[in-house]
Short mmCIF file of C-alpha atoms in Angstrom, two decimals:
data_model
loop_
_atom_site.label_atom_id
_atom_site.label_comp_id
_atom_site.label_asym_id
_atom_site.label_seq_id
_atom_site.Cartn_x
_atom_site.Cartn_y
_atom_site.Cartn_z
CA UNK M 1 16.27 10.38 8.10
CA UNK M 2 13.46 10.80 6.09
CA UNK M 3 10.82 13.62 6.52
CA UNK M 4 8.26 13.63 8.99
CA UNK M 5 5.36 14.30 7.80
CA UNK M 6 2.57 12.13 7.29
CA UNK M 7 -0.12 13.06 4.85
CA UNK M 8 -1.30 10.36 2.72
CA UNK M 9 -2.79 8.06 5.30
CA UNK M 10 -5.53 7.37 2.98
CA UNK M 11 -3.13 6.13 0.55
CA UNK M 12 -1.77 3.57 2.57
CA UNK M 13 -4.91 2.31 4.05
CA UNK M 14 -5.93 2.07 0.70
CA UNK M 15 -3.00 0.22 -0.89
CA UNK M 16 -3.48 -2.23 2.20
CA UNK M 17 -6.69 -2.77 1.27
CA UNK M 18 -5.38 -4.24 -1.96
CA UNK M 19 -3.99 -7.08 0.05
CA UNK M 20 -7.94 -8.37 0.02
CA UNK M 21 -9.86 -10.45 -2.27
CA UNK M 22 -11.47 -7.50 -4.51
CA UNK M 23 -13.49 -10.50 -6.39
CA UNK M 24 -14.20 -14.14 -6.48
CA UNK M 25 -10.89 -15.74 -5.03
CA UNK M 26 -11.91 -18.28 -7.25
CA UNK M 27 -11.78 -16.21 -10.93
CA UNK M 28 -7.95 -14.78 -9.06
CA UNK M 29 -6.92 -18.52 -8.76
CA UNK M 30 -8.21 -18.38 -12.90
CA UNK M 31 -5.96 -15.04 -13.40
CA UNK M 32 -3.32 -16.48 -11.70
CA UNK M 33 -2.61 -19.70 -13.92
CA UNK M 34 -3.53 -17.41 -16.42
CA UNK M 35 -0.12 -14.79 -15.72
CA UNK M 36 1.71 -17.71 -15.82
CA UNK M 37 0.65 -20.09 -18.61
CA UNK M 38 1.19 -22.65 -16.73
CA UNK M 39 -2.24 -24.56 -16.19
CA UNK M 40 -5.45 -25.29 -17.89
CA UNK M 41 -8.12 -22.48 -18.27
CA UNK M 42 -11.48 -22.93 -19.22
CA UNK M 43 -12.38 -23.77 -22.66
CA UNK M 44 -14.87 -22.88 -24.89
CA UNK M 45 -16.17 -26.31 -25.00
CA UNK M 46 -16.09 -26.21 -21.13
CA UNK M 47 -18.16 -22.88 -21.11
CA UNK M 48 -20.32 -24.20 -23.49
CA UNK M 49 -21.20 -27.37 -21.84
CA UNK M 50 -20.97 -26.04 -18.29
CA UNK M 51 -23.59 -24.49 -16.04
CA UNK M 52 -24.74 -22.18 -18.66
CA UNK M 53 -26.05 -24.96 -20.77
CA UNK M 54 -28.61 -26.00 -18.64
CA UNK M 55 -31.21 -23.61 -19.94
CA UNK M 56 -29.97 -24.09 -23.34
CA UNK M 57 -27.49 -22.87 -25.73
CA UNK M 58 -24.98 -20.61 -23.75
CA UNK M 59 -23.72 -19.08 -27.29
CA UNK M 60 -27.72 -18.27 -28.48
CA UNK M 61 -28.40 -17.10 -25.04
CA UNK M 62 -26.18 -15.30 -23.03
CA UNK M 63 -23.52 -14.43 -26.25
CA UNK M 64 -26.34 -13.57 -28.71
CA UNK M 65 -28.87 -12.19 -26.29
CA UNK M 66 -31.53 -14.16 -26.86
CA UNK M 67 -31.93 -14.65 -22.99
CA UNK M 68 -35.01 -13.76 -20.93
CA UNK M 69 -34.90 -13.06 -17.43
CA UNK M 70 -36.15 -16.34 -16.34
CA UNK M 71 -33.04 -18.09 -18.16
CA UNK M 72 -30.59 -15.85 -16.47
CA UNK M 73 -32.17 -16.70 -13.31
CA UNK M 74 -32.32 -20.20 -13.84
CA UNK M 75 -28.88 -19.77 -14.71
CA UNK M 76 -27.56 -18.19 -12.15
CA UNK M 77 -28.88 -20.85 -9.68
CA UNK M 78 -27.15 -23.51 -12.17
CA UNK M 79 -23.73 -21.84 -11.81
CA UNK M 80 -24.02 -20.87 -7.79
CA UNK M 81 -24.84 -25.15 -7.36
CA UNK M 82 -21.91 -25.96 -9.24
CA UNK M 83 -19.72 -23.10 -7.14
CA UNK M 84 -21.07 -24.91 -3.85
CA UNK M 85 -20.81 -28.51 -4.68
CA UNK M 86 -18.40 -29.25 -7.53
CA UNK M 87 -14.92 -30.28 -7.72
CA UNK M 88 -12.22 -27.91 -7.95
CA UNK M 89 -12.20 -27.36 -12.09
CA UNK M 90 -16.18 -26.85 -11.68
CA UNK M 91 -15.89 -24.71 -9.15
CA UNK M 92 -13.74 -22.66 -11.00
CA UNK M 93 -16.18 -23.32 -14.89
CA UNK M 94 -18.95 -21.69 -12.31
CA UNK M 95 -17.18 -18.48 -11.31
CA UNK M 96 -15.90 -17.70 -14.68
CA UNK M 97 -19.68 -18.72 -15.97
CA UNK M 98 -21.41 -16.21 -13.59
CA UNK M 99 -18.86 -13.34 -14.81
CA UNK M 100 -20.20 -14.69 -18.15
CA UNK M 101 -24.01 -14.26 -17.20
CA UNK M 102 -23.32 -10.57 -15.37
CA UNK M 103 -22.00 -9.94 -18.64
CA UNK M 104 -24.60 -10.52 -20.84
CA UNK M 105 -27.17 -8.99 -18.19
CA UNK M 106 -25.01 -5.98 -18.70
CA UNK M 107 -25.10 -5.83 -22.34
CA UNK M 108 -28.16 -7.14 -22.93
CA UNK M 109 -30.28 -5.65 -20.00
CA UNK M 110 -27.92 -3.15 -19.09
CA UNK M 111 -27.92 -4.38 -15.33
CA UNK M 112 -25.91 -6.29 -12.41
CA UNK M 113 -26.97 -10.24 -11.95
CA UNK M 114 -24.34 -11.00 -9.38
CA UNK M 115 -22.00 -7.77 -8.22
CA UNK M 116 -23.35 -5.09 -5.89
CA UNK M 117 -21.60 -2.40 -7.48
CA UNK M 118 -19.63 -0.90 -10.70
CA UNK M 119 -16.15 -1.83 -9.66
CA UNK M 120 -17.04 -5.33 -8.04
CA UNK M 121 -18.80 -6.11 -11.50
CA UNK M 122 -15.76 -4.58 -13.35
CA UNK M 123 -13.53 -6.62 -11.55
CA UNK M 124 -14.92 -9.73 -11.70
CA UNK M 125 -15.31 -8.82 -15.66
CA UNK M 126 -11.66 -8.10 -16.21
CA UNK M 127 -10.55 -10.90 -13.90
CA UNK M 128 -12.53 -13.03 -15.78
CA UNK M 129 -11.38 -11.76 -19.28
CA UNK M 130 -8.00 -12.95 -18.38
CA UNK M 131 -8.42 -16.74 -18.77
CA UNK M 132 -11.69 -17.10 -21.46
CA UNK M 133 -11.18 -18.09 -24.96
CA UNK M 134 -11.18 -14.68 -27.24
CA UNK M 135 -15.25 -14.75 -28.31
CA UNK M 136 -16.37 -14.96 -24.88
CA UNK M 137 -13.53 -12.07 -23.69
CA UNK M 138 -15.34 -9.88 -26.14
CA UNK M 139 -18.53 -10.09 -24.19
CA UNK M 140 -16.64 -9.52 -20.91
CA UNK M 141 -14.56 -6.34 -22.52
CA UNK M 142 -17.61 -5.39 -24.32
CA UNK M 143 -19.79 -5.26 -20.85
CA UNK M 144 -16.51 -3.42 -18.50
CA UNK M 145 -17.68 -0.35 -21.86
CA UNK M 146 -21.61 -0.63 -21.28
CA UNK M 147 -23.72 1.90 -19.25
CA UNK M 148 -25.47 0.35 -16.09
CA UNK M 149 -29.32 1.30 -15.46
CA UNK M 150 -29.21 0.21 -11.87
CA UNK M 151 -27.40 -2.19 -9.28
CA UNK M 152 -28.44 -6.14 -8.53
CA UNK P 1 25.97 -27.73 19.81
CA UNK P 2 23.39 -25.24 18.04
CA UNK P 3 24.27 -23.48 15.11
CA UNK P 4 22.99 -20.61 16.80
CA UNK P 5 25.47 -21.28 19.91
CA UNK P 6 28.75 -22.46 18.20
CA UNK P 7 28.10 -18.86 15.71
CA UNK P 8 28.03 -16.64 18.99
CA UNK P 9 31.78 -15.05 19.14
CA UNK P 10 31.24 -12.48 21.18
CA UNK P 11 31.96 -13.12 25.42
CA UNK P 12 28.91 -10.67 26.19
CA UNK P 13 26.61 -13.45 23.68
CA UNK P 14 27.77 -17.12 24.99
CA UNK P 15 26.40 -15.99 29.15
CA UNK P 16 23.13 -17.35 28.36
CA UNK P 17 23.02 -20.05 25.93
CA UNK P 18 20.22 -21.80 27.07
CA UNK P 19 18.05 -18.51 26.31
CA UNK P 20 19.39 -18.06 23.00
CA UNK P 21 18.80 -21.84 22.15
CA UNK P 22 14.90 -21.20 23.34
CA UNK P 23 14.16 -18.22 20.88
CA UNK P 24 11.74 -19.25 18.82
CA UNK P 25 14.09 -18.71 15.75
CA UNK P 26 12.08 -20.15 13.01
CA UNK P 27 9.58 -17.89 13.68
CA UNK P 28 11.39 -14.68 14.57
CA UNK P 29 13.07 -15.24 10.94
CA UNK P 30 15.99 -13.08 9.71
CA UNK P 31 16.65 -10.97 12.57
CA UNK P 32 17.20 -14.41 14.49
CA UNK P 33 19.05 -15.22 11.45
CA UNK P 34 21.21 -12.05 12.23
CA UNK P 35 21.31 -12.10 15.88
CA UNK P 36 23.07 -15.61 15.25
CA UNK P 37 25.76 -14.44 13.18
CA UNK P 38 26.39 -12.68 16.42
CA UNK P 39 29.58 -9.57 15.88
CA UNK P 40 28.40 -9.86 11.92
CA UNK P 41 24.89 -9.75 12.34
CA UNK P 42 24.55 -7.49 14.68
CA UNK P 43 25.27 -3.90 12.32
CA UNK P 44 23.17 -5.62 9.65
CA UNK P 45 20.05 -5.28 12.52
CA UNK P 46 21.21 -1.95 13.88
CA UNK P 47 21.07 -0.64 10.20
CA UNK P 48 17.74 -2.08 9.67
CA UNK P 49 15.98 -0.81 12.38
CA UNK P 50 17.53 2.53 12.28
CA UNK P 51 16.26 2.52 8.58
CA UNK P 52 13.18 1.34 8.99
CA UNK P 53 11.92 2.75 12.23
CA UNK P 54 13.64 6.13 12.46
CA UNK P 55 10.41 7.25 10.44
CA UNK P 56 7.97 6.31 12.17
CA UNK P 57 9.33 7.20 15.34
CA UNK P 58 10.67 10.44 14.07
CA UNK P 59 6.87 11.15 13.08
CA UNK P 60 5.74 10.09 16.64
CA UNK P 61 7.91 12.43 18.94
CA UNK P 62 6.84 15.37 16.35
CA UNK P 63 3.48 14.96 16.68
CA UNK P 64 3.76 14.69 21.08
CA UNK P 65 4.12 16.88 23.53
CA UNK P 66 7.75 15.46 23.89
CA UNK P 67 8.80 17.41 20.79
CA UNK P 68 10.12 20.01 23.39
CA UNK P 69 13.13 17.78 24.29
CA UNK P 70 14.84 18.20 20.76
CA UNK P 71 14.24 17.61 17.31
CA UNK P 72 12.86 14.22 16.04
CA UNK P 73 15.79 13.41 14.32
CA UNK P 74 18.44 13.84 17.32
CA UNK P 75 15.83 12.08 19.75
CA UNK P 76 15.38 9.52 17.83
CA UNK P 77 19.12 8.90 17.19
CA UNK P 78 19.45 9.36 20.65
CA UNK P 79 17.77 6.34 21.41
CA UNK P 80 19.30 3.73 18.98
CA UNK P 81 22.43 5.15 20.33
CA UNK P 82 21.33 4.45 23.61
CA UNK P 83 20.00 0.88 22.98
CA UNK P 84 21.20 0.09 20.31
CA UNK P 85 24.71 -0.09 22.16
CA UNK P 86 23.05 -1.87 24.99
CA UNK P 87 24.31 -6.19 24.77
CA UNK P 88 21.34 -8.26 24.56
CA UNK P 89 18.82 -5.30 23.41
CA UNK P 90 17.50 -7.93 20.70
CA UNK P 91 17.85 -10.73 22.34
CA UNK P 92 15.74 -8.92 25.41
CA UNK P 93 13.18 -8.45 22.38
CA UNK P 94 12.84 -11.75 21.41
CA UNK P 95 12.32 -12.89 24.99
CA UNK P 96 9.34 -10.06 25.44
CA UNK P 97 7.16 -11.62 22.42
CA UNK P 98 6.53 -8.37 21.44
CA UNK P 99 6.42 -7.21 17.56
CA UNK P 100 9.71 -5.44 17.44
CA UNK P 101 7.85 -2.15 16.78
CA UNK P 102 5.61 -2.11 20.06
CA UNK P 103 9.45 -2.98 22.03
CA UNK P 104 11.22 0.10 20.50
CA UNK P 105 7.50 2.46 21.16
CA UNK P 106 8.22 1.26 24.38
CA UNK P 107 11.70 2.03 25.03
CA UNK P 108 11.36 4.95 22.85
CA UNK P 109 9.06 6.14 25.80
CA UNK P 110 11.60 5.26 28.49
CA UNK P 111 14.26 6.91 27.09
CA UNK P 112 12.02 10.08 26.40
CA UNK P 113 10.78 9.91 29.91
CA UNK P 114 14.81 9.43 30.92
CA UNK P 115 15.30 13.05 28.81
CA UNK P 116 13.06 14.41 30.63
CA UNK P 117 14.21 13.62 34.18
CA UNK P 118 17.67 14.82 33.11
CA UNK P 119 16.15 18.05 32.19
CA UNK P 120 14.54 18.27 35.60
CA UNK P 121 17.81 17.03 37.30
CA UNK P 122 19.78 20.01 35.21
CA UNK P 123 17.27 22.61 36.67
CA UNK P 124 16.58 23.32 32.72
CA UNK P 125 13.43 25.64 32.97
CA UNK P 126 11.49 25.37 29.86
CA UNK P 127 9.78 21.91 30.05
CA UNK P 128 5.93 21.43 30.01
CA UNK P 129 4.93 20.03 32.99
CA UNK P 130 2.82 17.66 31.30
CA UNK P 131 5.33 15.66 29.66
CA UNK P 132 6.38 14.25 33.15
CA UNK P 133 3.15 12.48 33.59
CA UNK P 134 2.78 11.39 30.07
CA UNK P 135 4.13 7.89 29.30
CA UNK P 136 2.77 6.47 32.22
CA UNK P 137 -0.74 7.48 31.63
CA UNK P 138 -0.62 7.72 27.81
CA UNK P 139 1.20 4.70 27.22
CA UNK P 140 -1.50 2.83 25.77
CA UNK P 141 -2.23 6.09 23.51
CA UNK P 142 1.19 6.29 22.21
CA UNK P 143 1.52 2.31 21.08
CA UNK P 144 -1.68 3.45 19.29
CA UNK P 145 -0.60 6.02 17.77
CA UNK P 146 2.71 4.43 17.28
CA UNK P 147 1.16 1.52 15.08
CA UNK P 148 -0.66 4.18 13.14
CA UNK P 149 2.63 5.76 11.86
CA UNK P 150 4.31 2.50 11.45
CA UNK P 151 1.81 1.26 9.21
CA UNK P 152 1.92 4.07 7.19
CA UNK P 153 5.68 4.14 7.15
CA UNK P 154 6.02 0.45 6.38
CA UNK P 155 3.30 0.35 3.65
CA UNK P 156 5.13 3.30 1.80
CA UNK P 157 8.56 1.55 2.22
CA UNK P 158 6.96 -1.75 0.85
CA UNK P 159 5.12 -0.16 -1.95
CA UNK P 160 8.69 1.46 -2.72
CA UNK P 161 10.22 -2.07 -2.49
CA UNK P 162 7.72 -3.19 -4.32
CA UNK P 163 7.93 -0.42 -7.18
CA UNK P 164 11.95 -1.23 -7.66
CA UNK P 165 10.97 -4.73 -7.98
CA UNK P 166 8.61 -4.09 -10.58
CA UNK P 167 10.89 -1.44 -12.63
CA UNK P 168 13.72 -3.98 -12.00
CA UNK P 169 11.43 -6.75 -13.79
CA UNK P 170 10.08 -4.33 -16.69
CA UNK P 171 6.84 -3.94 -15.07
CA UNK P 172 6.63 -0.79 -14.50
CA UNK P 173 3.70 -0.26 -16.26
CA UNK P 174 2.01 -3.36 -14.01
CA UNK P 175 3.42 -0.82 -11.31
CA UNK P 176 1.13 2.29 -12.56
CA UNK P 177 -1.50 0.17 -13.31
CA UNK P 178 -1.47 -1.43 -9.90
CA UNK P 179 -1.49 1.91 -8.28
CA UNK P 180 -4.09 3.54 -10.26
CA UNK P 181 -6.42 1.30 -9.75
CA UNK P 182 -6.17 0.58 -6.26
CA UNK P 183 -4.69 4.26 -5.14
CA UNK P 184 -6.58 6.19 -7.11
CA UNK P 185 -9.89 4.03 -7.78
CA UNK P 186 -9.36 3.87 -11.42
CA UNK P 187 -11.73 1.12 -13.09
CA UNK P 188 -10.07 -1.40 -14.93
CA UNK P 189 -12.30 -0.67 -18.01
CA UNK P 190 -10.24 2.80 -17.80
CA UNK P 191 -7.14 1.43 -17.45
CA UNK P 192 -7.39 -0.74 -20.47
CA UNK P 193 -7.67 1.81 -22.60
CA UNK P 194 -5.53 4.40 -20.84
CA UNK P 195 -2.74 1.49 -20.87
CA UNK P 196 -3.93 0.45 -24.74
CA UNK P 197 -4.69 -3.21 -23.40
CA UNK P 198 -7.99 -5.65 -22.35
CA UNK P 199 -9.42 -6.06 -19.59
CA UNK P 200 -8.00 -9.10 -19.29
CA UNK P 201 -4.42 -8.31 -19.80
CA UNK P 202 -4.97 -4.85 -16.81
CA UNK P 203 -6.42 -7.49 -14.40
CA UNK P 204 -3.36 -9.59 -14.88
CA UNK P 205 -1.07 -6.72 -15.28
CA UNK P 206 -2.19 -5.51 -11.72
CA UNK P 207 -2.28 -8.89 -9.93
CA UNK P 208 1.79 -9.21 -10.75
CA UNK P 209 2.16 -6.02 -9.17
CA UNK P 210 -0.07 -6.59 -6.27
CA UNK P 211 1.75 -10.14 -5.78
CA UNK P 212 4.82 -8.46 -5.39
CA UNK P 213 3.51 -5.84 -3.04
CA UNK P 214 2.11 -8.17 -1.06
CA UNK P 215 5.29 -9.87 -0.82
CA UNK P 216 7.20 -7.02 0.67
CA UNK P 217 4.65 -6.01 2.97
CA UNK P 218 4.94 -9.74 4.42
CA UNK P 219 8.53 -9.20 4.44
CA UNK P 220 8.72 -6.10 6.51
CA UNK P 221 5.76 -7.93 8.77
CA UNK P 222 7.76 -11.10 9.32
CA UNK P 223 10.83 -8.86 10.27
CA UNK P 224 8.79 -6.80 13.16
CA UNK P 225 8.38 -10.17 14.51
CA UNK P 226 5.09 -11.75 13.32
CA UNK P 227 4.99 -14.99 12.56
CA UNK P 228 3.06 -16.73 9.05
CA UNK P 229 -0.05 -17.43 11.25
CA UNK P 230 -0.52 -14.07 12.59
CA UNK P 231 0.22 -12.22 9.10
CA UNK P 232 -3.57 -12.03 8.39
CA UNK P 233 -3.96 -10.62 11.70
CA UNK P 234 -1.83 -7.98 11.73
CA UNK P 235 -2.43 -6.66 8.35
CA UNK P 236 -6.28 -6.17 9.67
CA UNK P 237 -4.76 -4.68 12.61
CA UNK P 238 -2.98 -2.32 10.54
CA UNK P 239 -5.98 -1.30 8.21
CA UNK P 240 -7.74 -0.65 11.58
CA UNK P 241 -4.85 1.91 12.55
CA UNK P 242 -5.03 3.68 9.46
CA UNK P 243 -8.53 3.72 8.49
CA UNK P 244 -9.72 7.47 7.50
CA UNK P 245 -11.91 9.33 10.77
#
């Protein structure tokens, strides 16, 4: 028999916790397929000409930094429609998409657009990174590096 | 004939067929499975429960004001020798509906409650009175308590499980990363470079492990007796029972 004691409660509570959805379910489905190569991700061609294009050219905007507040929040609203109302692949464009626009807020304004906190934004960012083509995981890995001035 | 029926060998197993045919076996899953196999199956279950409960049990009578009767580890091995033995104990647990832990925290209670009244009955002189009134009036204290050290005990034995499975697969690393960042609150900006990979590649790294984790803390859940539907359930009942303060 083992021994009795029982000290690391916390532990166990917190390991149970893991069970949970610690981001989007949506960007796990993308990590998921992404483990184990066995469906499509998003492209950059999909990223390009998804939600993010509505307020122009996602590369100029959100990659270069060329945004202004207005077309992140214009944005935003562009990616959360698609999330609601599109089919399955959109949903899943729109997820990865808003990790893309909390990254660029990050880097660029050095704040949150969607998470509430550090580690929801850094896991959304690395669950994300998993399944983008390279360029755009360079703006996620770059952001999960950059200083925050203040929460969403 | 059922499979369940024509496997029973034993004369103490075929006196109630019709019971045995109503167990809800699909849902009561391998120790069903077991019970079946009836002579066979039956040391398989005995060694699984004694392995996986002793724990937790173990931890309960240590921390009551039972403790008095022995040591944890001969109570508790008291017991399963008590029931254990006993024809039909499992098949009397099916029939109660009860997750398998919540029947032995129960009988555990009896048969502490049993030491007790031999105590009295042997005159022996050193028992608190207090322990004669408790698992009547504490009863609903000590299932509490009872699912708080069973939780713990069968989150560290799945995480273990889950750890072999890992080092068995060459993720071992996945493994670290999995507990570091969910243990030990470790960002998975840090763990990329602690682990000398992306961001990407730690969340993916720590979603294999946490797959596998969560598969052997559904096994161990399905084996206490919950079925699929209730697995979301009872993992939120379990994070109740251990949640800090």
């Amino acid at each position: 028999m083992n021994d009795f004691t029982n000290n690391n409660n916390n532990d166990c509570h917190r390991l149970l916790a893991a069970l949970g959805e610690e981001t989007d379910p949506l960007l796990t489905r993308v990590v998921d397929r992404a483990r184990r190569r066995d469906g499509l991700l998003p492209s950059r061609e999909a990223i390009e000409n998804g939600p993010l294009a509505d307020v122009g050219d996602p590369a100029a905007l959100f990659f270069e930094g060329q945004a202004c507040d207005e077309d992140f929040l214009l944005a935003r609203l562009a990616c959360e429609t698609m999330r609601l109302d599109g089919t399955s692949a959109e949903r899943e464009l729109a997820a990865v998409s808003l990790a893309l626009l909390e990254a660029s807020s990050i880097v660029y304004r050095r704040r949150l657009l969607v998470s509430h906190t550090a580690a929801e934004a850094d896991a959304r960012l690395a669950a994300a990174a998993s399944g983008v083509p390279s360029d755009w995981a360079r703006l996620l890995h770059a952001a999960m590096r950059m200083p925050l001035r203040a929460s969403a | 004939m059922s499979d369940v029926r024509k496997m029973n060998d034993t004369p103490e197993r075929t006196t109630s067929p019709q019971k045995r045919d109503s167990f809800p076996a699909t849902q009561r899953g391998w120790l069903v499975a077991q019970l079946a196999q009836g002579a066979a199956g039956l040391p398989k279950i005995n060694a699984y429960v004694m392995q996986t409960y002793a724990e937790p049990l173990g931890n309960y009578v240590a921390g009551s004001s039972f403790r008095s009767l022995g040591t944890p580890s001969d109570l508790v091995s008291g017991f399963f020798a008590s029931r254990l033995a006993q024809v039909g104990y499992f098949e009397r647990w099916i029939e109660s509906n009860l997750p398998l832990r919540r029947w032995l925290i129960n009988g555990f209670l009896f048969f502490l409650q049993e030491q007790v009244r031999r105590r009295k009955a042997d005159r022996v002189e050193s028992m608190p009175t207090v322990v004669a009134d408790e698992p009547t009036s504490q009863t609903a204290t000590a299932v509490e308590e009872f699912d708080r050290l069973w939780a713990a005990s069968m989150v560290r034995s799945a995480a273990s499980s889950a750890k072999d499975r890992c080092a068995t697969e060459g993720f071992d690393a996945h493994w670290q990363m999995f507990e570091r960042h969910f243990v030990k609150g470790i960002s998975y900006a840090a763990l990329s470079d602690e682990f000398n990979v992306t961001g990407g590649q730690a969340a993916s790294m720590v979603r294999t492990a946490s797959i596998r984790f969560r598969q052997a803390v559904v096994d161990l859940l399905l084996k206490d007796g919950a079925t699929e539907e209730e697995l979301d359930d009872e993992v939120a009942r379990l994070m109740r029972a251990l949640k800090p303060g």
